[in-house]
């Protein structure tokens, strides 16, 4: 049985682990990145803020334990997707699912994350990313 991030610690709406900047916190149903509202940031357009991509979901398709989301903007290349957060979404009844994100260029990333029961197109989405380790090939 998987423990959902939102119930990992009693009394919190959502917990944020090491994948998220230390100043990430809940504010009601919204998420604060420092002192900025994630919902307001997403309304202003897709942007990368350090290790967090702030964007919007433009289309959602669910099938069993998989969720496909087309997102506004461009997923950052050279980064791995680590976790997702859904500002403004109610987490009661949320489940873990494999979420495939696809941006306008066709780039796809998949992450196992908590997904709210109700998720609509236009919903804000935060994507925690981590820079990929550089791989070096050495020939002898």
PDB file of C-alpha atoms in Angstrom:
ATOM      1  CA  UNK A   1       0.000   0.000   0.000  1.00  0.00           C
ATOM      2  CA  UNK A   2       1.367   3.407  -0.945  1.00  0.00           C
ATOM      3  CA  UNK A   3       1.082   6.328   1.434  1.00  0.00           C
ATOM      4  CA  UNK A   4      -0.019   9.444  -0.401  1.00  0.00           C
ATOM      5  CA  UNK A   5       2.208  12.491   0.050  1.00  0.00           C
ATOM      6  CA  UNK A   6      -0.792  14.486   1.280  1.00  0.00           C
ATOM      7  CA  UNK A   7      -1.295  12.168   4.231  1.00  0.00           C
ATOM      8  CA  UNK A   8       2.341  11.362   4.918  1.00  0.00           C
ATOM      9  CA  UNK A   9       2.217  13.642   7.950  1.00  0.00           C
ATOM     10  CA  UNK A  10      -1.004  13.939   9.913  1.00  0.00           C
ATOM     11  CA  UNK A  11      -2.720  17.290   9.820  1.00  0.00           C
ATOM     12  CA  UNK A  12      -1.092  18.549   6.616  1.00  0.00           C
ATOM     13  CA  UNK A  13      -2.833  19.007   3.288  1.00  0.00           C
ATOM     14  CA  UNK A  14       0.307  18.081   1.355  1.00  0.00           C
ATOM     15  CA  UNK A  15       3.865  17.309   2.341  1.00  0.00           C
ATOM     16  CA  UNK A  16       6.825  18.453   0.261  1.00  0.00           C
ATOM     17  CA  UNK A  17       9.928  16.279   0.319  1.00  0.00           C
ATOM     18  CA  UNK A  18      13.479  16.861  -0.870  1.00  0.00           C
ATOM     19  CA  UNK A  19      12.364  17.255  -4.503  1.00  0.00           C
ATOM     20  CA  UNK A  20      10.858  20.647  -3.647  1.00  0.00           C
ATOM     21  CA  UNK A  21      12.596  23.883  -2.605  1.00  0.00           C
ATOM     22  CA  UNK A  22      12.596  24.389   1.163  1.00  0.00           C
ATOM     23  CA  UNK A  23      10.223  27.368   0.953  1.00  0.00           C
ATOM     24  CA  UNK A  24       7.401  25.373  -0.740  1.00  0.00           C
ATOM     25  CA  UNK A  25       4.296  25.247   1.463  1.00  0.00           C
ATOM     26  CA  UNK A  26       0.506  24.909   1.392  1.00  0.00           C
ATOM     27  CA  UNK A  27      -1.724  27.955   1.795  1.00  0.00           C
ATOM     28  CA  UNK A  28      -5.280  26.618   1.881  1.00  0.00           C
ATOM     29  CA  UNK A  29      -5.698  24.822  -1.452  1.00  0.00           C
ATOM     30  CA  UNK A  30      -2.933  26.861  -3.092  1.00  0.00           C
ATOM     31  CA  UNK A  31       0.809  26.194  -2.964  1.00  0.00           C
ATOM     32  CA  UNK A  32       3.278  28.939  -2.118  1.00  0.00           C
ATOM     33  CA  UNK A  33       6.675  29.043  -3.813  1.00  0.00           C
ATOM     34  CA  UNK A  34       8.450  31.343  -1.399  1.00  0.00           C
ATOM     35  CA  UNK A  35       5.832  34.049  -0.950  1.00  0.00           C
ATOM     36  CA  UNK A  36       4.271  33.667  -4.421  1.00  0.00           C
ATOM     37  CA  UNK A  37       0.972  31.925  -5.132  1.00  0.00           C
ATOM     38  CA  UNK A  38       1.373  29.005  -7.557  1.00  0.00           C
ATOM     39  CA  UNK A  39      -2.153  29.556  -8.944  1.00  0.00           C
ATOM     40  CA  UNK A  40      -1.325  33.210  -9.729  1.00  0.00           C
ATOM     41  CA  UNK A  41       2.023  32.230 -11.267  1.00  0.00           C
ATOM     42  CA  UNK A  42       0.349  29.604 -13.478  1.00  0.00           C
ATOM     43  CA  UNK A  43      -2.259  32.151 -14.598  1.00  0.00           C
ATOM     44  CA  UNK A  44       0.603  34.384 -15.776  1.00  0.00           C
ATOM     45  CA  UNK A  45       2.026  31.633 -18.009  1.00  0.00           C
ATOM     46  CA  UNK A  46       4.388  28.691 -17.932  1.00  0.00           C
ATOM     47  CA  UNK A  47       7.796  29.348 -16.349  1.00  0.00           C
ATOM     48  CA  UNK A  48      10.687  27.541 -14.705  1.00  0.00           C
ATOM     49  CA  UNK A  49      11.378  28.838 -11.205  1.00  0.00           C
ATOM     50  CA  UNK A  50      14.563  27.178 -10.030  1.00  0.00           C
ATOM     51  CA  UNK A  51      13.671  23.498  -9.736  1.00  0.00           C
ATOM     52  CA  UNK A  52       9.912  23.956 -10.196  1.00  0.00           C
ATOM     53  CA  UNK A  53       8.076  24.268 -13.504  1.00  0.00           C
ATOM     54  CA  UNK A  54       4.874  26.282 -13.078  1.00  0.00           C
ATOM     55  CA  UNK A  55       2.394  25.462 -15.848  1.00  0.00           C
ATOM     56  CA  UNK A  56      -1.202  24.552 -16.682  1.00  0.00           C
ATOM     57  CA  UNK A  57      -2.816  21.304 -17.768  1.00  0.00           C
ATOM     58  CA  UNK A  58      -4.530  21.815 -21.122  1.00  0.00           C
ATOM     59  CA  UNK A  59      -5.968  18.301 -21.524  1.00  0.00           C
ATOM     60  CA  UNK A  60      -6.395  15.286 -19.213  1.00  0.00           C
ATOM     61  CA  UNK A  61      -7.157  11.658 -20.086  1.00  0.00           C
ATOM     62  CA  UNK A  62      -7.498   8.977 -17.384  1.00  0.00           C
ATOM     63  CA  UNK A  63      -7.353   5.224 -17.879  1.00  0.00           C
ATOM     64  CA  UNK A  64      -7.109   3.043 -14.782  1.00  0.00           C
ATOM     65  CA  UNK A  65      -3.868   3.826 -12.972  1.00  0.00           C
ATOM     66  CA  UNK A  66      -2.501   6.017 -15.809  1.00  0.00           C
ATOM     67  CA  UNK A  67      -3.131   9.692 -16.432  1.00  0.00           C
ATOM     68  CA  UNK A  68      -2.053  11.555 -19.572  1.00  0.00           C
ATOM     69  CA  UNK A  69      -1.713  15.319 -19.292  1.00  0.00           C
ATOM     70  CA  UNK A  70      -0.911  17.760 -22.063  1.00  0.00           C
ATOM     71  CA  UNK A  71       0.712  20.797 -20.485  1.00  0.00           C
ATOM     72  CA  UNK A  72       1.070  24.391 -21.548  1.00  0.00           C
ATOM     73  CA  UNK A  73       4.604  25.552 -22.224  1.00  0.00           C
ATOM     74  CA  UNK A  74       7.702  23.416 -22.608  1.00  0.00           C
ATOM     75  CA  UNK A  75       9.080  20.790 -20.226  1.00  0.00           C
ATOM     76  CA  UNK A  76      12.710  21.640 -19.461  1.00  0.00           C
ATOM     77  CA  UNK A  77      15.205  19.498 -21.347  1.00  0.00           C
ATOM     78  CA  UNK A  78      18.099  18.082 -19.371  1.00  0.00           C
ATOM     79  CA  UNK A  79      15.915  17.640 -16.276  1.00  0.00           C
ATOM     80  CA  UNK A  80      14.129  14.631 -14.779  1.00  0.00           C
ATOM     81  CA  UNK A  81      10.576  14.973 -13.491  1.00  0.00           C
ATOM     82  CA  UNK A  82      10.572  14.113  -9.796  1.00  0.00           C
ATOM     83  CA  UNK A  83       7.141  15.017  -8.365  1.00  0.00           C
ATOM     84  CA  UNK A  84       3.914  16.882  -9.121  1.00  0.00           C
ATOM     85  CA  UNK A  85       1.641  19.166  -7.121  1.00  0.00           C
ATOM     86  CA  UNK A  86      -1.828  20.368  -8.125  1.00  0.00           C
ATOM     87  CA  UNK A  87      -2.498  23.824  -6.596  1.00  0.00           C
ATOM     88  CA  UNK A  88      -6.166  24.544  -6.086  1.00  0.00           C
ATOM     89  CA  UNK A  89      -7.195  20.862  -6.300  1.00  0.00           C
ATOM     90  CA  UNK A  90      -8.854  19.061  -3.405  1.00  0.00           C
ATOM     91  CA  UNK A  91      -6.809  16.041  -2.387  1.00  0.00           C
ATOM     92  CA  UNK A  92      -9.588  14.087  -0.630  1.00  0.00           C
ATOM     93  CA  UNK A  93      -9.769  10.741  -2.429  1.00  0.00           C
ATOM     94  CA  UNK A  94      -6.545  11.305  -4.385  1.00  0.00           C
ATOM     95  CA  UNK A  95      -4.721   8.225  -5.678  1.00  0.00           C
ATOM     96  CA  UNK A  96      -1.221   7.402  -6.857  1.00  0.00           C
ATOM     97  CA  UNK A  97      -0.911   7.035 -10.626  1.00  0.00           C
ATOM     98  CA  UNK A  98       1.632   7.015 -13.415  1.00  0.00           C
ATOM     99  CA  UNK A  99       1.298  10.492 -14.914  1.00  0.00           C
ATOM    100  CA  UNK A 100       2.624  11.129 -18.405  1.00  0.00           C
ATOM    101  CA  UNK A 101       3.223  14.788 -19.149  1.00  0.00           C
ATOM    102  CA  UNK A 102       3.430  15.899 -22.769  1.00  0.00           C
ATOM    103  CA  UNK A 103       4.319  19.426 -23.827  1.00  0.00           C
ATOM    104  CA  UNK A 104       3.581  21.266 -27.078  1.00  0.00           C
ATOM    105  CA  UNK A 105       6.819  20.044 -28.676  1.00  0.00           C
ATOM    106  CA  UNK A 106       5.900  16.398 -28.080  1.00  0.00           C
ATOM    107  CA  UNK A 107       8.422  15.858 -25.258  1.00  0.00           C
ATOM    108  CA  UNK A 108       7.098  13.299 -22.777  1.00  0.00           C
ATOM    109  CA  UNK A 109       7.978  12.633 -19.155  1.00  0.00           C
ATOM    110  CA  UNK A 110       6.399  10.107 -16.790  1.00  0.00           C
ATOM    111  CA  UNK A 111       6.327  10.265 -13.008  1.00  0.00           C
ATOM    112  CA  UNK A 112       4.449   8.329 -10.312  1.00  0.00           C
ATOM    113  CA  UNK A 113       2.543  10.926  -8.349  1.00  0.00           C
ATOM    114  CA  UNK A 114      -0.561  11.719  -6.356  1.00  0.00           C
ATOM    115  CA  UNK A 115      -3.501  12.712  -8.578  1.00  0.00           C
ATOM    116  CA  UNK A 116      -6.689  14.428  -7.358  1.00  0.00           C
ATOM    117  CA  UNK A 117     -10.060  12.845  -8.096  1.00  0.00           C
ATOM    118  CA  UNK A 118     -11.223  15.885 -10.044  1.00  0.00           C
ATOM    119  CA  UNK A 119      -8.773  17.335 -12.498  1.00  0.00           C
ATOM    120  CA  UNK A 120      -9.793  19.603 -15.354  1.00  0.00           C
ATOM    121  CA  UNK A 121      -8.115  21.235 -18.313  1.00  0.00           C
ATOM    122  CA  UNK A 122      -6.813  24.643 -17.289  1.00  0.00           C
ATOM    123  CA  UNK A 123      -5.775  23.424 -13.825  1.00  0.00           C
ATOM    124  CA  UNK A 124      -2.463  24.758 -12.492  1.00  0.00           C
ATOM    125  CA  UNK A 125       0.340  22.211 -12.175  1.00  0.00           C
ATOM    126  CA  UNK A 126       3.706  22.336 -10.422  1.00  0.00           C
ATOM    127  CA  UNK A 127       6.405  19.975 -11.662  1.00  0.00           C
ATOM    128  CA  UNK A 128       9.437  19.413  -9.432  1.00  0.00           C
ATOM    129  CA  UNK A 129      12.469  18.762 -11.635  1.00  0.00           C
ATOM    130  CA  UNK A 130      16.067  17.765 -11.008  1.00  0.00           C
ATOM    131  CA  UNK A 131      18.974  18.369 -13.362  1.00  0.00           C
ATOM    132  CA  UNK A 132      20.208  15.117 -14.893  1.00  0.00           C
ATOM    133  CA  UNK A 133      23.648  13.974 -13.902  1.00  0.00           C
ATOM    134  CA  UNK A 134      26.121  14.411 -16.735  1.00  0.00           C
ATOM    135  CA  UNK A 135      27.204  11.085 -18.179  1.00  0.00           C
ATOM    136  CA  UNK A 136      30.690  10.892 -19.561  1.00  0.00           C
ATOM    137  CA  UNK A 137      31.944   8.046 -21.716  1.00  0.00           C
ATOM    138  CA  UNK A 138      35.596   7.210 -21.454  1.00  0.00           C
ATOM    139  CA  UNK A 139      37.249   5.080 -24.104  1.00  0.00           C
ATOM    140  CA  UNK A 140      40.530   3.386 -23.505  1.00  0.00           C
TER     141      UNK A 140
END
